[in-house]
mmCIF file of C-alpha atoms in Angstrom:
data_model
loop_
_atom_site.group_PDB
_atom_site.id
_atom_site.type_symbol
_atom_site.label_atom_id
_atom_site.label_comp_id
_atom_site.label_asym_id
_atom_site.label_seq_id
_atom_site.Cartn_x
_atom_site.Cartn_y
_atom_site.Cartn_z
ATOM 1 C CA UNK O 103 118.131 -63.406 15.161
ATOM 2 C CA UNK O 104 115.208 -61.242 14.366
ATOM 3 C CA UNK O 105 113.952 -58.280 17.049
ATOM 4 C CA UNK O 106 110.160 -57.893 17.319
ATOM 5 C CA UNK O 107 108.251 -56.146 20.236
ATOM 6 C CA UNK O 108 105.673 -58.871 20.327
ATOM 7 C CA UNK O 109 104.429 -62.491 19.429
ATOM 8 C CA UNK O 110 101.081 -62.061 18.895
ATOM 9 C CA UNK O 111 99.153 -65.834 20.282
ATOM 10 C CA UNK O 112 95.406 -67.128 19.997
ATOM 11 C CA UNK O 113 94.071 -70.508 20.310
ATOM 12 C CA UNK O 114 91.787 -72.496 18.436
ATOM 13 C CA UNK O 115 89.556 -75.302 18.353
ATOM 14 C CA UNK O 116 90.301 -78.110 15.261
ATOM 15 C CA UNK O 117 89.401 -82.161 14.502
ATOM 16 C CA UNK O 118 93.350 -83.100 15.908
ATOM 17 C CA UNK O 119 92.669 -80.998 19.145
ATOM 18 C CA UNK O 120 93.457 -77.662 20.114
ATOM 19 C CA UNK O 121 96.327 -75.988 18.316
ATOM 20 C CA UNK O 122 98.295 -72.485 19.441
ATOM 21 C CA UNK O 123 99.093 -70.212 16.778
ATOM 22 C CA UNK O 124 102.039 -66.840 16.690
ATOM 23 C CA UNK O 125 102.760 -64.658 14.618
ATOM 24 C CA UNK O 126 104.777 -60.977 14.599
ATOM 25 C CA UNK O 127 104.292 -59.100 12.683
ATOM 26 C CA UNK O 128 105.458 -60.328 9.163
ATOM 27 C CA UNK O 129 103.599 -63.073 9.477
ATOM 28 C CA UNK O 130 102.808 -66.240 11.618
ATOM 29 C CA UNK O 131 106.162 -68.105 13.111
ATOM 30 C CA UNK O 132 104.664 -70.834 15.150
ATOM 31 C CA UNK O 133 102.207 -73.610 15.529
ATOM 32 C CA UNK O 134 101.837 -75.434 18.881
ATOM 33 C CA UNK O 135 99.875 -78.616 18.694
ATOM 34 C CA UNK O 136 97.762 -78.061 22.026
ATOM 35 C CA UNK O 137 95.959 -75.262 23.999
ATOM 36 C CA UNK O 138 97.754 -71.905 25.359
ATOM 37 C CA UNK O 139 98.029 -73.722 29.028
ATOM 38 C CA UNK O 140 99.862 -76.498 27.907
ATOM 39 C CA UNK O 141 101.967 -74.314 25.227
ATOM 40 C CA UNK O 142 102.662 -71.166 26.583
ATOM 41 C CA UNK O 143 106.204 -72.760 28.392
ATOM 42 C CA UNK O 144 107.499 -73.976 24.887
ATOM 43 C CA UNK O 145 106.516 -71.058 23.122
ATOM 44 C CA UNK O 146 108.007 -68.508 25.735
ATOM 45 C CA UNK O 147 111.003 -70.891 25.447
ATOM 46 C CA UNK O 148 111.378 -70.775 21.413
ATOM 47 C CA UNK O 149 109.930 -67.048 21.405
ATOM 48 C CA UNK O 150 113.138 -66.592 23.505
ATOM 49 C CA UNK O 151 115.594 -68.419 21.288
ATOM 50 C CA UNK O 152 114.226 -66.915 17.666
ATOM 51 C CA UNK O 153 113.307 -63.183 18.762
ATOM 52 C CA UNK O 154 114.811 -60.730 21.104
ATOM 53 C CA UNK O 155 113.228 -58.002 23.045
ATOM 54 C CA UNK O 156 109.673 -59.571 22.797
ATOM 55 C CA UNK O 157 106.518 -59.995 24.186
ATOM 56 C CA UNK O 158 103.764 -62.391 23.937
ATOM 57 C CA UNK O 159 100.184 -61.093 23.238
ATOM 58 C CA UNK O 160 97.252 -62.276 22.984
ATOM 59 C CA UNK O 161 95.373 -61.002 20.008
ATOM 60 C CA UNK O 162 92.528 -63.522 18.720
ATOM 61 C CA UNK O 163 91.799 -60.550 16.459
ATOM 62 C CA UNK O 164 94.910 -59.934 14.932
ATOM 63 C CA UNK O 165 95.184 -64.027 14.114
ATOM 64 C CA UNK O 166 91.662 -64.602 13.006
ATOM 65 C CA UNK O 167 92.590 -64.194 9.256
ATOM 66 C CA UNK O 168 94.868 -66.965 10.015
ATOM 67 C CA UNK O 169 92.228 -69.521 12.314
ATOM 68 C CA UNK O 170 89.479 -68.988 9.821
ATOM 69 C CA UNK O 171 91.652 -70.657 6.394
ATOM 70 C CA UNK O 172 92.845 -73.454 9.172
ATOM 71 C CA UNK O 173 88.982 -73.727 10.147
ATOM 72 C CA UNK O 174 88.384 -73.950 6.246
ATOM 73 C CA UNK O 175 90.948 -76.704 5.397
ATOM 74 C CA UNK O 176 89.431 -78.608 8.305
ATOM 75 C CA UNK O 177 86.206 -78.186 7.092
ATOM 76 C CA UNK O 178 87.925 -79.286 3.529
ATOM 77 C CA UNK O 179 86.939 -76.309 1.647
ATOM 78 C CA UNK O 180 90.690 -74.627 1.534
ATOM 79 C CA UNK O 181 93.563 -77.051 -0.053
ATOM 80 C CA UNK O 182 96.142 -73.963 0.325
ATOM 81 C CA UNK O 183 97.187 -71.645 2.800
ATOM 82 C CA UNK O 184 97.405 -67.360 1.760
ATOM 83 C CA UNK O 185 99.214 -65.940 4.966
ATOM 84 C CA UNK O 186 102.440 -64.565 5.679
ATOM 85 C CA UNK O 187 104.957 -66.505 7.104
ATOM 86 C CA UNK O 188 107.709 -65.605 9.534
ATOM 87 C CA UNK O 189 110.082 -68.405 9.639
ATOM 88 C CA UNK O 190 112.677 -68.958 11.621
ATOM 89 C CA UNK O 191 115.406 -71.779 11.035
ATOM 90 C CA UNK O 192 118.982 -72.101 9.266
ATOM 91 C CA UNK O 193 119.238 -71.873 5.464
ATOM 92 C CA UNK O 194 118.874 -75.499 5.279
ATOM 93 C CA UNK O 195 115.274 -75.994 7.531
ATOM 94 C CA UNK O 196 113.907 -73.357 5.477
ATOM 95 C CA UNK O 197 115.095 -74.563 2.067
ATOM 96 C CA UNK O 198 113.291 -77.884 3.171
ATOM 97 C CA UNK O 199 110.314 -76.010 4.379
ATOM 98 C CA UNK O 200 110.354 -74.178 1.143
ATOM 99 C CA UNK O 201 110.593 -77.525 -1.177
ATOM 100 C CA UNK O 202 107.956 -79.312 1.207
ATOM 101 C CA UNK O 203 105.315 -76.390 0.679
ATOM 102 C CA UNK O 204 104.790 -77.387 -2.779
ATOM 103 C CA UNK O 205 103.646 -80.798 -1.806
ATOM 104 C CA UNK O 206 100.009 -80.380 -3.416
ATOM 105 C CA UNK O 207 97.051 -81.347 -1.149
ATOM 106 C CA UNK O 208 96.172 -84.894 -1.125
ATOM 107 C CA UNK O 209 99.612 -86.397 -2.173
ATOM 108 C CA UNK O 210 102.374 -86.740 -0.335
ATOM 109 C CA UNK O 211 106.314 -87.301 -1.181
ATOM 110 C CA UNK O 212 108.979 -89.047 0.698
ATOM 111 C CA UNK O 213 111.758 -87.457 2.941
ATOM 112 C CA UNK O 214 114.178 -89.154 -0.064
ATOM 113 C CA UNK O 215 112.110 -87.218 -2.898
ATOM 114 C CA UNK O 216 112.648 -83.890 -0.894
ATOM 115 C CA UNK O 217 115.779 -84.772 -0.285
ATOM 116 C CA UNK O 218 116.556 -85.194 -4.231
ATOM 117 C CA UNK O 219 114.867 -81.773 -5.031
ATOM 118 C CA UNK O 220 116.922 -79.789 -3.051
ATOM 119 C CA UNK O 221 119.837 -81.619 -4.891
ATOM 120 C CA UNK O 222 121.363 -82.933 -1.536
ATOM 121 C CA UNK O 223 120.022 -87.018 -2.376
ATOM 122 C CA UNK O 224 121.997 -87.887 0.882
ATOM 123 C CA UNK O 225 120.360 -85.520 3.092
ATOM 124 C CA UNK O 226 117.485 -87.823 4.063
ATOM 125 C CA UNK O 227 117.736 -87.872 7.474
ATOM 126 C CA UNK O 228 118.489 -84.215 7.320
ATOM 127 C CA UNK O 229 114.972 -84.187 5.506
ATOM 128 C CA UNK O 230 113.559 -85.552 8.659
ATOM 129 C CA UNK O 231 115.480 -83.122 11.195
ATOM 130 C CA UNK O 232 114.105 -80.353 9.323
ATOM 131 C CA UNK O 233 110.658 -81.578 9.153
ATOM 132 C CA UNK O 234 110.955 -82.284 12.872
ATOM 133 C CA UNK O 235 111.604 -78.380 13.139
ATOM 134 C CA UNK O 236 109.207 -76.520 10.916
ATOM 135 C CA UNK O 237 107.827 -74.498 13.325
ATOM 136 C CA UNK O 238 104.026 -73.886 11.207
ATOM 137 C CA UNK O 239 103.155 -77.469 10.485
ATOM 138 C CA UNK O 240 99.635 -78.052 8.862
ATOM 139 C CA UNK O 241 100.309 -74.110 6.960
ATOM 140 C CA UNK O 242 104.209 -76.182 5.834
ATOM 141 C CA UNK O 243 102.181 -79.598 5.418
ATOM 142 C CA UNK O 244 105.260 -81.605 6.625
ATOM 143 C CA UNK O 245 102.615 -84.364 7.281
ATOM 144 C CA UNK O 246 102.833 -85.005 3.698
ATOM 145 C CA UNK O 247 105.871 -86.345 3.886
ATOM 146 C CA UNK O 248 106.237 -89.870 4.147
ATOM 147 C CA UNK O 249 109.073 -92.664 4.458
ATOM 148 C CA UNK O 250 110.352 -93.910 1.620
ATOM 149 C CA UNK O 251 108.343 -97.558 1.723
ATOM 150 C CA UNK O 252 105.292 -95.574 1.735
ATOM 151 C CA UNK O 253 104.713 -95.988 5.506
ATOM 152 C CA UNK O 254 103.795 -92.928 7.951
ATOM 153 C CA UNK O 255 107.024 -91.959 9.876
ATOM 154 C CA UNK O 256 107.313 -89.505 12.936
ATOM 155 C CA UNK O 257 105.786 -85.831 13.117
ATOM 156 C CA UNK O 258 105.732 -83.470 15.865
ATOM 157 C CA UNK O 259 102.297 -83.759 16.904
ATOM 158 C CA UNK O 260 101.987 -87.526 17.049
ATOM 159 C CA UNK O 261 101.144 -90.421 13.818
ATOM 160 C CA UNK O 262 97.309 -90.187 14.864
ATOM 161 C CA UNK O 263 97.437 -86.453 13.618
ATOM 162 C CA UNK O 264 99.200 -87.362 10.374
ATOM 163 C CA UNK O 265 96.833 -90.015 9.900
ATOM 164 C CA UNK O 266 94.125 -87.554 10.279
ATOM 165 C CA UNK O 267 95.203 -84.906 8.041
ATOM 166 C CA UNK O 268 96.383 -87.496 5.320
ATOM 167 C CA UNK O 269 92.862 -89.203 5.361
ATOM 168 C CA UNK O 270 91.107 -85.846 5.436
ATOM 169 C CA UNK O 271 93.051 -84.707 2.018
ATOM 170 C CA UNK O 272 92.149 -88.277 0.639
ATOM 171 C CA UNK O 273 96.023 -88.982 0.484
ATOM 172 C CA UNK O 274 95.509 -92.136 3.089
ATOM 173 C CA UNK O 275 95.001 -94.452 0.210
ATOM 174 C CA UNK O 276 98.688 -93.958 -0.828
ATOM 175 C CA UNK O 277 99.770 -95.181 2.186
ATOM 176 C CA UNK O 278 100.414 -98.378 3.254
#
């Protein structure tokens, strides 16, 4: 576990709905899809479990670096993300999280073609337990991972949001 003195937290607007975003101060650790009053339980929870001795901030300031290149995607002007990441899983999540942050904008690649370039091709549903925990989704675009038919399995903040994103990056079309 990693000791920090504090989570810094700011909310923003976006097309999918409100969405929470932390960081310390490496980089940002966590993306909550909703606003800070329906977040704030889950991330005091998973603050708890990932980082000892902290406390949550509020600090639009210190995270507007951060809101501005997710307010730029939205607006489909920014395809990739330059921040600093903080993340916080076991080898495995983050060697998925690592493979599935080269999935360029506007394509997508199935949990069985991650799963093959990691070099564990049996992993698959590990793929998916992995996506299901990447803490900074839209910044880790686990959205662009699909089932291996083609066809838009789970993510954390509901299929209408995955739809969303993969129509906004013109990746729908791949889909069936």
């Amino acid at each position: 576990m990693s000791k920090r003195s504090f989570i810094y937290y700011t909310e923003m607007d976006s097309p999918i709905g409100a969405l929470t975003i932390a960081s310390t101060d490496i980089g940002v650790c966590l993306i909550e899809f909703g606003p800070v009053k329906e977040t704030c339980s889950s991330i005091t929870t998973w603050t708890k479990k990932h980082y000892m001795n902290t406390e949550l901030k509020e600090n639009r300031e210190k995270l507007a670096p951060v809101v501005e290149q997710l307010n730029e995607y939205f607006a489909g002007t920014r395809t990739t993300f330059d921040v600093e990441l903080d993340l916080v899983g076991t080898k495995f999540q983050c060697l998925v999280w690592q493979q599935v942050n080269q999935i360029p904008y506007g394509q997508t690649k199935s949990y069985k073609q991650i799963a093959m370039e990691i070099g564990a091709p049996k992993a698959v549903r590990a793929i998916g337990g992995s996506n299901n925990k990447n803490p900074v989704p839209i910044i880790v675009p686990c959205h662009r991972v699909i089932g291996n038919n083609g066809s838009m399995v789970g993510y954390g903040g509901g299929l209408d949001k995955k739809e969303h994103l993969l129509r906004m990056e013109g990746a729908i079309e791949k889909i069936s």
